[in-house]
Amino acid sequence: MSAERGKGTVAIVGGAGAVGSSTAFTLMDSGVVGEIILVDIDDERAAGEAMDLDHGAYFTSSVRVRTGDYEDCWDADLVVITAGASQNSGETRLELMERNAGIFADMVPEITAGLNDDAVVLVVTNPVDVLAHVTWAVSDLPADRVIGSGTVLDTARFRHALSREFDLDPANVHAYVIGEHGDSEVLVWESANLGGVPFEQYCAHRGVADVDALRDRIGDDVRNAAYEIIERKERTNYGVARSVTATAERILGDDNSILTVSTLADGQHGIEDVYLSLPCTVNRGGVRDVLEFDLSDAEQTELEESAAVIRESLDRLDLDALAGD
């Protein structure tokens, strides 16, 4: 049985995990998905998650949820990768990155070997910028069809923080986070606006006495959000799942929406040959084009430094060896 006519098929690799299963759950309400395939090395857990989700499909739009293997990804319209190793006790982030890169080097060619020509691969596993780059390097896919979940959630956190600060509808807040999905990410204050009013002008309107202190506080809140959640519940999954579903909806809906997904930079802001988050027009073909902000000098420097952080991680990996060259 294939996806319902007019709706897409999404395969979630790592679908039995917290992020994968949460993403499947939120996708069921999207209205653009007819079939969800859970692919996981834990077959029994994947089968249980699929049964549980499928039983709930009665209460949503018609969606079929089932399990599958890598070959079942080949006919999907969108492949979401949430799979990866968890950090072991005493293991450094670098060691975890190297281990996950090895997993991706083995896994991705099997996922993409027979992938249909129009499919998009969305990488969610962290470090997402590095692993999106690895996915592109070890596959034969064009860069515009391999994207990372990037700073879509960070951007939502930024807008949420501003809307809470000023008691505004988040729909009236326009602000973006770019660069690495991580500690070096860049909050773009230069173009942030509330109801079309530039941030600093709005602060003056509201009588904010110390704008720099407000910037610092919100910046810390956005960058530390995931750490605080993990400290309390050991993982993040719901916010990630919602942001991945929002991205999937824009892709499958062919919406030409602008999202800060992770993509291969090709000269934007003077940065090349590294995956990082920039505002991208996203549709059924993946990334249609990449936009550039008018950054302040400080933001330009921060973005270059953020790209250097990702590049340093990539340099620690032997991409040629991972790709089998």
Tab-separated table of C-alpha atoms in Angstrom:
chain	number	residue	atom	x	y	z
A	1	MET	CA	0.000	0.000	0.000
A	2	SER	CA	1.472	3.368	-0.995
A	3	ALA	CA	0.832	6.847	0.331
A	4	GLU	CA	-2.589	8.383	-0.120
A	5	ARG	CA	-2.925	10.051	-3.498
A	6	GLY	CA	-1.571	13.601	-3.419
A	7	LYS	CA	0.261	13.083	-0.123
A	8	GLY	CA	3.931	12.330	0.417
A	9	THR	CA	5.788	9.364	1.849
A	10	VAL	CA	8.281	10.091	4.634
A	11	ALA	CA	10.858	7.563	5.815
A	12	ILE	CA	12.370	8.238	9.242
A	13	VAL	CA	15.701	6.515	9.798
A	14	GLY	CA	16.068	6.170	13.548
A	15	GLY	CA	12.285	6.215	13.780
A	16	ALA	CA	12.129	4.257	17.029
A	17	GLY	CA	14.137	6.830	18.948
A	18	ALA	CA	12.722	9.753	20.927
A	19	VAL	CA	13.200	12.326	18.159
A	20	GLY	CA	12.223	9.953	15.360
A	21	SER	CA	9.005	8.728	16.977
A	22	SER	CA	8.060	12.235	18.128
A	23	THR	CA	8.565	13.450	14.569
A	24	ALA	CA	6.362	10.652	13.249
A	25	PHE	CA	3.676	11.647	15.750
A	26	THR	CA	3.691	15.318	14.731
A	27	LEU	CA	3.847	14.463	11.027
A	28	MET	CA	0.563	12.575	11.346
A	29	ASP	CA	-1.260	15.876	11.875
A	30	SER	CA	0.484	17.695	9.028
A	31	GLY	CA	-2.021	16.872	6.320
A	32	VAL	CA	0.703	16.480	3.690
A	33	VAL	CA	1.863	12.954	4.597
A	34	GLY	CA	0.072	9.784	3.511
A	35	GLU	CA	2.629	7.229	4.679
A	36	ILE	CA	5.326	7.168	7.348
A	37	ILE	CA	7.979	4.443	7.347
A	38	LEU	CA	9.990	3.850	10.522
A	39	VAL	CA	13.463	2.420	9.873
A	40	ASP	CA	15.519	1.425	12.899
A	41	ILE	CA	18.094	-1.157	13.948
A	42	ASP	CA	15.791	-1.971	16.880
A	43	ASP	CA	13.153	-3.817	14.839
A	44	GLU	CA	10.943	-4.700	17.786
A	45	ARG	CA	10.766	-1.187	19.171
A	46	ALA	CA	10.147	0.214	15.684
A	47	ALA	CA	7.291	-2.263	15.216
A	48	GLY	CA	5.797	-1.234	18.544
A	49	GLU	CA	6.073	2.473	17.748
A	50	ALA	CA	4.506	1.901	14.310
A	51	MET	CA	1.582	-0.043	15.777
A	52	ASP	CA	0.966	2.572	18.458
A	53	LEU	CA	1.089	5.438	15.958
A	54	ASP	CA	-0.972	3.603	13.361
A	55	HIS	CA	-3.752	2.944	15.880
A	56	GLY	CA	-3.945	6.696	16.486
A	57	ALA	CA	-4.294	7.408	12.766
A	58	TYR	CA	-8.045	6.938	13.108
A	59	PHE	CA	-8.168	10.312	14.878
A	60	THR	CA	-6.113	12.196	12.256
A	61	SER	CA	-6.083	12.568	8.511
A	62	SER	CA	-5.553	9.248	6.745
A	63	VAL	CA	-1.946	8.238	7.394
A	64	ARG	CA	-0.415	4.779	7.280
A	65	VAL	CA	2.508	4.062	9.622
A	66	ARG	CA	4.667	0.980	9.094
A	67	THR	CA	8.217	-0.268	9.519
A	68	GLY	CA	10.754	-0.859	6.780
A	69	ASP	CA	14.427	-1.096	5.951
A	70	TYR	CA	16.836	1.044	3.946
A	71	GLU	CA	15.379	-0.082	0.623
A	72	ASP	CA	11.978	1.204	1.730
A	73	CYS	CA	13.514	4.689	1.752
A	74	TRP	CA	14.104	4.554	-1.981
A	75	ASP	CA	10.545	5.439	-2.956
A	76	ALA	CA	10.087	8.059	-0.254
A	77	ASP	CA	9.609	11.729	-1.081
A	78	LEU	CA	11.495	12.750	2.045
A	79	VAL	CA	14.003	10.806	4.137
A	80	VAL	CA	14.514	12.156	7.654
A	81	ILE	CA	17.633	10.891	9.422
A	82	THR	CA	17.491	10.996	13.215
A	83	ALA	CA	19.671	7.912	13.734
A	84	GLY	CA	22.994	8.025	15.502
A	85	ALA	CA	24.942	6.858	18.505
A	86	SER	CA	24.302	8.329	21.931
A	87	GLN	CA	27.170	9.778	23.913
A	88	ASN	CA	28.785	7.245	26.226
A	89	SER	CA	30.021	8.033	29.705
A	90	GLY	CA	33.475	9.603	29.422
A	91	GLU	CA	33.188	10.027	25.662
A	92	THR	CA	34.036	13.464	24.272
A	93	ARG	CA	31.877	15.289	21.707
A	94	LEU	CA	34.699	14.870	19.208
A	95	GLU	CA	34.769	11.106	19.751
A	96	LEU	CA	30.987	10.970	19.376
A	97	MET	CA	31.180	13.026	16.177
A	98	GLU	CA	33.782	10.666	14.713
A	99	ARG	CA	31.689	7.639	15.667
A	100	ASN	CA	28.512	9.075	14.151
A	101	ALA	CA	30.383	10.091	11.002
A	102	GLY	CA	31.455	6.470	10.613
A	103	ILE	CA	27.873	5.304	11.119
A	104	PHE	CA	26.649	7.750	8.477
A	105	ALA	CA	29.380	6.675	6.036
A	106	ASP	CA	28.056	3.110	6.251
A	107	MET	CA	24.352	3.947	6.423
A	108	VAL	CA	23.815	6.785	3.948
A	109	PRO	CA	24.978	4.953	0.779
A	110	GLU	CA	22.459	2.201	1.532
A	111	ILE	CA	19.695	4.763	2.020
A	112	THR	CA	20.509	6.707	-1.138
A	113	ALA	CA	21.610	3.884	-3.488
A	114	GLY	CA	18.210	3.592	-5.150
A	115	LEU	CA	16.632	6.836	-3.960
A	116	ASN	CA	14.159	8.342	-6.405
A	117	ASP	CA	15.391	11.349	-8.358
A	118	ASP	CA	13.096	13.825	-6.630
A	119	ALA	CA	13.637	12.804	-3.001
A	120	VAL	CA	15.080	15.111	-0.370
A	121	VAL	CA	17.219	13.980	2.581
A	122	LEU	CA	16.796	15.915	5.827
A	123	VAL	CA	19.508	15.273	8.441
A	124	VAL	CA	18.579	15.902	12.075
A	125	THR	CA	21.277	14.009	14.042
A	126	ASN	CA	23.835	16.201	15.800
A	127	PRO	CA	26.267	17.691	15.090
A	128	VAL	CA	23.829	18.389	12.276
A	129	ASP	CA	26.003	20.669	10.135
A	130	VAL	CA	28.882	18.189	10.107
A	131	LEU	CA	26.646	15.177	9.504
A	132	ALA	CA	24.709	16.923	6.726
A	133	HIS	CA	28.070	17.570	5.074
A	134	VAL	CA	29.077	13.934	5.563
A	135	THR	CA	25.741	12.795	4.099
A	136	TRP	CA	26.309	14.890	0.994
A	137	ALA	CA	29.940	13.739	0.697
A	138	VAL	CA	29.181	10.000	0.871
A	139	SER	CA	26.117	10.117	-1.367
A	140	ASP	CA	25.723	10.930	-5.048
A	141	LEU	CA	23.045	13.512	-4.315
A	142	PRO	CA	23.264	17.181	-5.278
A	143	ALA	CA	23.753	19.523	-2.342
A	144	ASP	CA	20.358	21.152	-2.775
A	145	ARG	CA	18.652	17.840	-1.984
A	146	VAL	CA	20.692	17.170	1.185
A	147	ILE	CA	19.814	19.591	3.956
A	148	GLY	CA	20.199	19.727	7.717
A	149	SER	CA	17.520	20.725	10.199
A	150	GLY	CA	19.873	23.574	11.037
A	151	THR	CA	18.743	26.504	13.170
A	152	VAL	CA	15.020	26.304	12.411
A	153	LEU	CA	14.341	25.504	16.071
A	154	ASP	CA	16.882	28.086	17.277
A	155	THR	CA	15.116	30.702	15.148
A	156	ALA	CA	11.801	29.700	16.730
A	157	ARG	CA	13.376	30.021	20.192
A	158	PHE	CA	14.692	33.486	19.276
A	159	ARG	CA	11.261	34.650	18.122
A	160	HIS	CA	9.613	33.041	21.138
A	161	ALA	CA	11.987	34.877	23.502
A	162	LEU	CA	11.295	38.225	21.822
A	163	SER	CA	7.534	37.672	21.804
A	164	ARG	CA	7.582	36.804	25.523
A	165	GLU	CA	9.806	39.780	26.326
A	166	PHE	CA	7.474	42.263	24.666
A	167	ASP	CA	4.171	40.370	25.069
A	168	LEU	CA	3.582	40.075	21.330
A	169	ASP	CA	2.081	37.493	19.017
A	170	PRO	CA	5.085	35.460	17.732
A	171	ALA	CA	3.671	35.836	14.214
A	172	ASN	CA	4.620	39.532	14.410
A	173	VAL	CA	8.246	38.800	15.317
A	174	HIS	CA	10.745	38.372	12.493
A	175	ALA	CA	14.244	37.332	13.508
A	176	TYR	CA	16.704	34.647	12.464
A	177	VAL	CA	19.537	32.534	13.835
A	178	ILE	CA	22.225	31.472	11.346
A	179	GLY	CA	25.574	29.667	11.341
A	180	GLU	CA	26.295	26.536	13.326
A	181	HIS	CA	23.484	24.769	15.142
A	182	GLY	CA	25.469	24.996	18.342
A	183	ASP	CA	27.318	27.325	20.661
A	184	SER	CA	28.710	29.546	17.875
A	185	GLU	CA	25.335	30.254	16.254
A	186	VAL	CA	24.649	33.874	15.306
A	187	LEU	CA	21.510	35.777	16.292
A	188	VAL	CA	20.925	38.331	13.530
A	189	TRP	CA	19.862	41.435	15.429
A	190	GLU	CA	20.607	43.753	12.508
A	191	SER	CA	17.511	42.608	10.603
A	192	ALA	CA	15.306	41.628	13.564
A	193	ASN	CA	12.010	43.462	13.605
A	194	LEU	CA	8.731	43.419	15.492
A	195	GLY	CA	5.731	44.196	13.346
A	196	GLY	CA	8.093	45.674	10.769
A	197	VAL	CA	9.724	48.000	13.302
A	198	PRO	CA	13.506	47.470	13.647
A	199	PHE	CA	14.526	45.936	16.964
A	200	GLU	CA	16.371	48.960	18.391
A	201	GLN	CA	13.593	51.326	17.332
A	202	TYR	CA	11.024	49.064	18.986
A	203	CYS	CA	13.123	48.966	22.167
A	204	ALA	CA	13.119	52.764	22.222
A	205	HIS	CA	9.337	52.729	21.732
A	206	ARG	CA	8.969	50.394	24.719
A	207	GLY	CA	11.456	52.293	26.887
A	208	VAL	CA	14.122	49.596	27.144
A	209	ALA	CA	16.987	51.209	29.059
A	210	ASP	CA	19.833	48.768	28.293
A	211	VAL	CA	19.435	47.236	24.826
A	212	ASP	CA	22.838	45.506	24.928
A	213	ALA	CA	21.957	43.738	28.195
A	214	LEU	CA	18.667	42.585	26.664
A	215	ARG	CA	20.523	41.236	23.615
A	216	ASP	CA	22.951	39.345	25.841
A	217	ARG	CA	20.202	37.863	27.993
A	218	ILE	CA	18.110	36.675	25.053
A	219	GLY	CA	21.203	35.359	23.279
A	220	ASP	CA	22.121	33.296	26.332
A	221	ASP	CA	18.563	32.008	26.661
A	222	VAL	CA	18.461	30.872	23.024
A	223	ARG	CA	21.899	29.229	23.038
A	224	ASN	CA	21.396	27.510	26.392
A	225	ALA	CA	17.807	26.326	25.858
A	226	ALA	CA	18.733	22.799	24.816
A	227	TYR	CA	21.240	22.419	27.668
A	228	GLU	CA	18.603	23.424	30.215
A	229	ILE	CA	16.052	20.985	28.791
A	230	ILE	CA	18.583	18.135	28.723
A	231	GLU	CA	19.601	18.875	32.312
A	232	ARG	CA	15.981	18.427	33.361
A	233	LYS	CA	14.783	15.538	31.141
A	234	GLU	CA	17.968	14.154	29.529
A	235	ARG	CA	16.906	14.862	25.945
A	236	THR	CA	15.097	17.271	23.657
A	237	ASN	CA	12.490	15.802	21.354
A	238	TYR	CA	9.199	17.696	21.126
A	239	GLY	CA	10.565	21.043	19.932
A	240	VAL	CA	12.914	19.283	17.527
A	241	ALA	CA	10.044	17.168	16.195
A	242	ARG	CA	7.860	20.218	15.643
A	243	SER	CA	10.622	22.055	13.790
A	244	VAL	CA	11.393	19.005	11.617
A	245	THR	CA	7.690	18.617	10.840
A	246	ALA	CA	7.452	22.302	9.910
A	247	THR	CA	10.376	21.817	7.516
A	248	ALA	CA	8.840	18.638	6.098
A	249	GLU	CA	5.533	20.425	5.523
A	250	ARG	CA	7.276	23.184	3.550
A	251	ILE	CA	9.170	20.658	1.467
A	252	LEU	CA	6.269	18.338	0.705
A	253	GLY	CA	3.855	21.241	0.275
A	254	ASP	CA	6.231	22.830	-2.270
A	255	ASP	CA	5.701	26.066	-0.371
A	256	ASN	CA	8.834	28.048	-1.308
A	257	SER	CA	9.131	29.040	2.353
A	258	ILE	CA	12.217	30.667	3.822
A	259	LEU	CA	13.770	28.569	6.591
A	260	THR	CA	17.201	28.600	8.210
A	261	VAL	CA	18.125	25.055	7.238
A	262	SER	CA	21.712	23.862	7.006
A	263	THR	CA	22.963	23.958	3.417
A	264	LEU	CA	26.253	23.939	1.533
A	265	ALA	CA	27.538	27.511	1.432
A	266	ASP	CA	28.645	28.631	-2.014
A	267	GLY	CA	30.130	32.068	-1.464
A	268	GLN	CA	27.347	33.552	0.676
A	269	HIS	CA	28.897	36.035	3.107
A	270	GLY	CA	32.313	34.943	1.771
A	271	ILE	CA	31.881	31.371	3.061
A	272	GLU	CA	32.317	28.309	0.864
A	273	ASP	CA	32.254	24.506	1.008
A	274	VAL	CA	30.812	24.058	4.462
A	275	TYR	CA	27.291	23.208	5.617
A	276	LEU	CA	25.767	25.807	7.934
A	277	SER	CA	22.415	27.488	8.434
A	278	LEU	CA	21.417	30.363	6.184
A	279	PRO	CA	17.973	31.587	5.103
A	280	CYS	CA	16.960	29.236	2.281
A	281	THR	CA	13.930	29.050	0.033
A	282	VAL	CA	12.712	25.482	0.574
A	283	ASN	CA	10.378	23.487	-1.656
A	284	ARG	CA	9.788	20.003	-3.078
A	285	GLY	CA	13.250	20.029	-4.636
A	286	GLY	CA	15.009	20.880	-1.361
A	287	VAL	CA	16.845	24.206	-1.350
A	288	ARG	CA	15.839	26.418	-4.279
A	289	ASP	CA	18.141	29.290	-3.393
A	290	VAL	CA	20.097	30.778	-0.502
A	291	LEU	CA	19.579	34.349	0.682
A	292	GLU	CA	22.002	36.756	2.331
A	293	PHE	CA	21.324	39.228	5.105
A	294	ASP	CA	22.737	42.704	5.521
A	295	LEU	CA	24.860	41.765	8.522
A	296	SER	CA	26.595	44.157	10.856
A	297	ASP	CA	30.385	43.930	10.904
A	298	ALA	CA	30.209	42.102	14.232
A	299	GLU	CA	27.659	39.603	12.891
A	300	GLN	CA	29.751	38.982	9.777
A	301	THR	CA	32.758	38.211	11.988
A	302	GLU	CA	30.673	35.926	14.199
A	303	LEU	CA	29.365	34.058	11.147
A	304	GLU	CA	32.885	33.556	9.807
A	305	GLU	CA	33.977	32.268	13.206
A	306	SER	CA	30.958	29.943	13.322
A	307	ALA	CA	31.850	28.552	9.883
A	308	ALA	CA	35.428	28.045	11.111
A	309	VAL	CA	34.141	25.971	14.053
A	310	ILE	CA	32.322	23.641	11.649
A	311	ARG	CA	35.287	23.547	9.271
A	312	GLU	CA	37.594	22.563	12.127
A	313	SER	CA	35.319	19.631	12.940
A	314	LEU	CA	35.235	18.564	9.284
A	315	ASP	CA	39.013	18.779	9.080
A	316	ARG	CA	39.239	16.249	11.907
A	317	LEU	CA	37.346	13.800	9.711
A	318	ASP	CA	38.841	12.180	6.627
A	319	LEU	CA	35.964	12.905	4.254
A	320	ASP	CA	37.714	11.233	1.324
A	321	ALA	CA	38.142	8.048	3.334
A	322	LEU	CA	34.540	8.203	4.550
A	323	ALA	CA	33.375	8.596	0.959
A	324	GLY	CA	35.567	5.684	-0.151
A	325	ASP	CA	37.704	7.809	-2.496
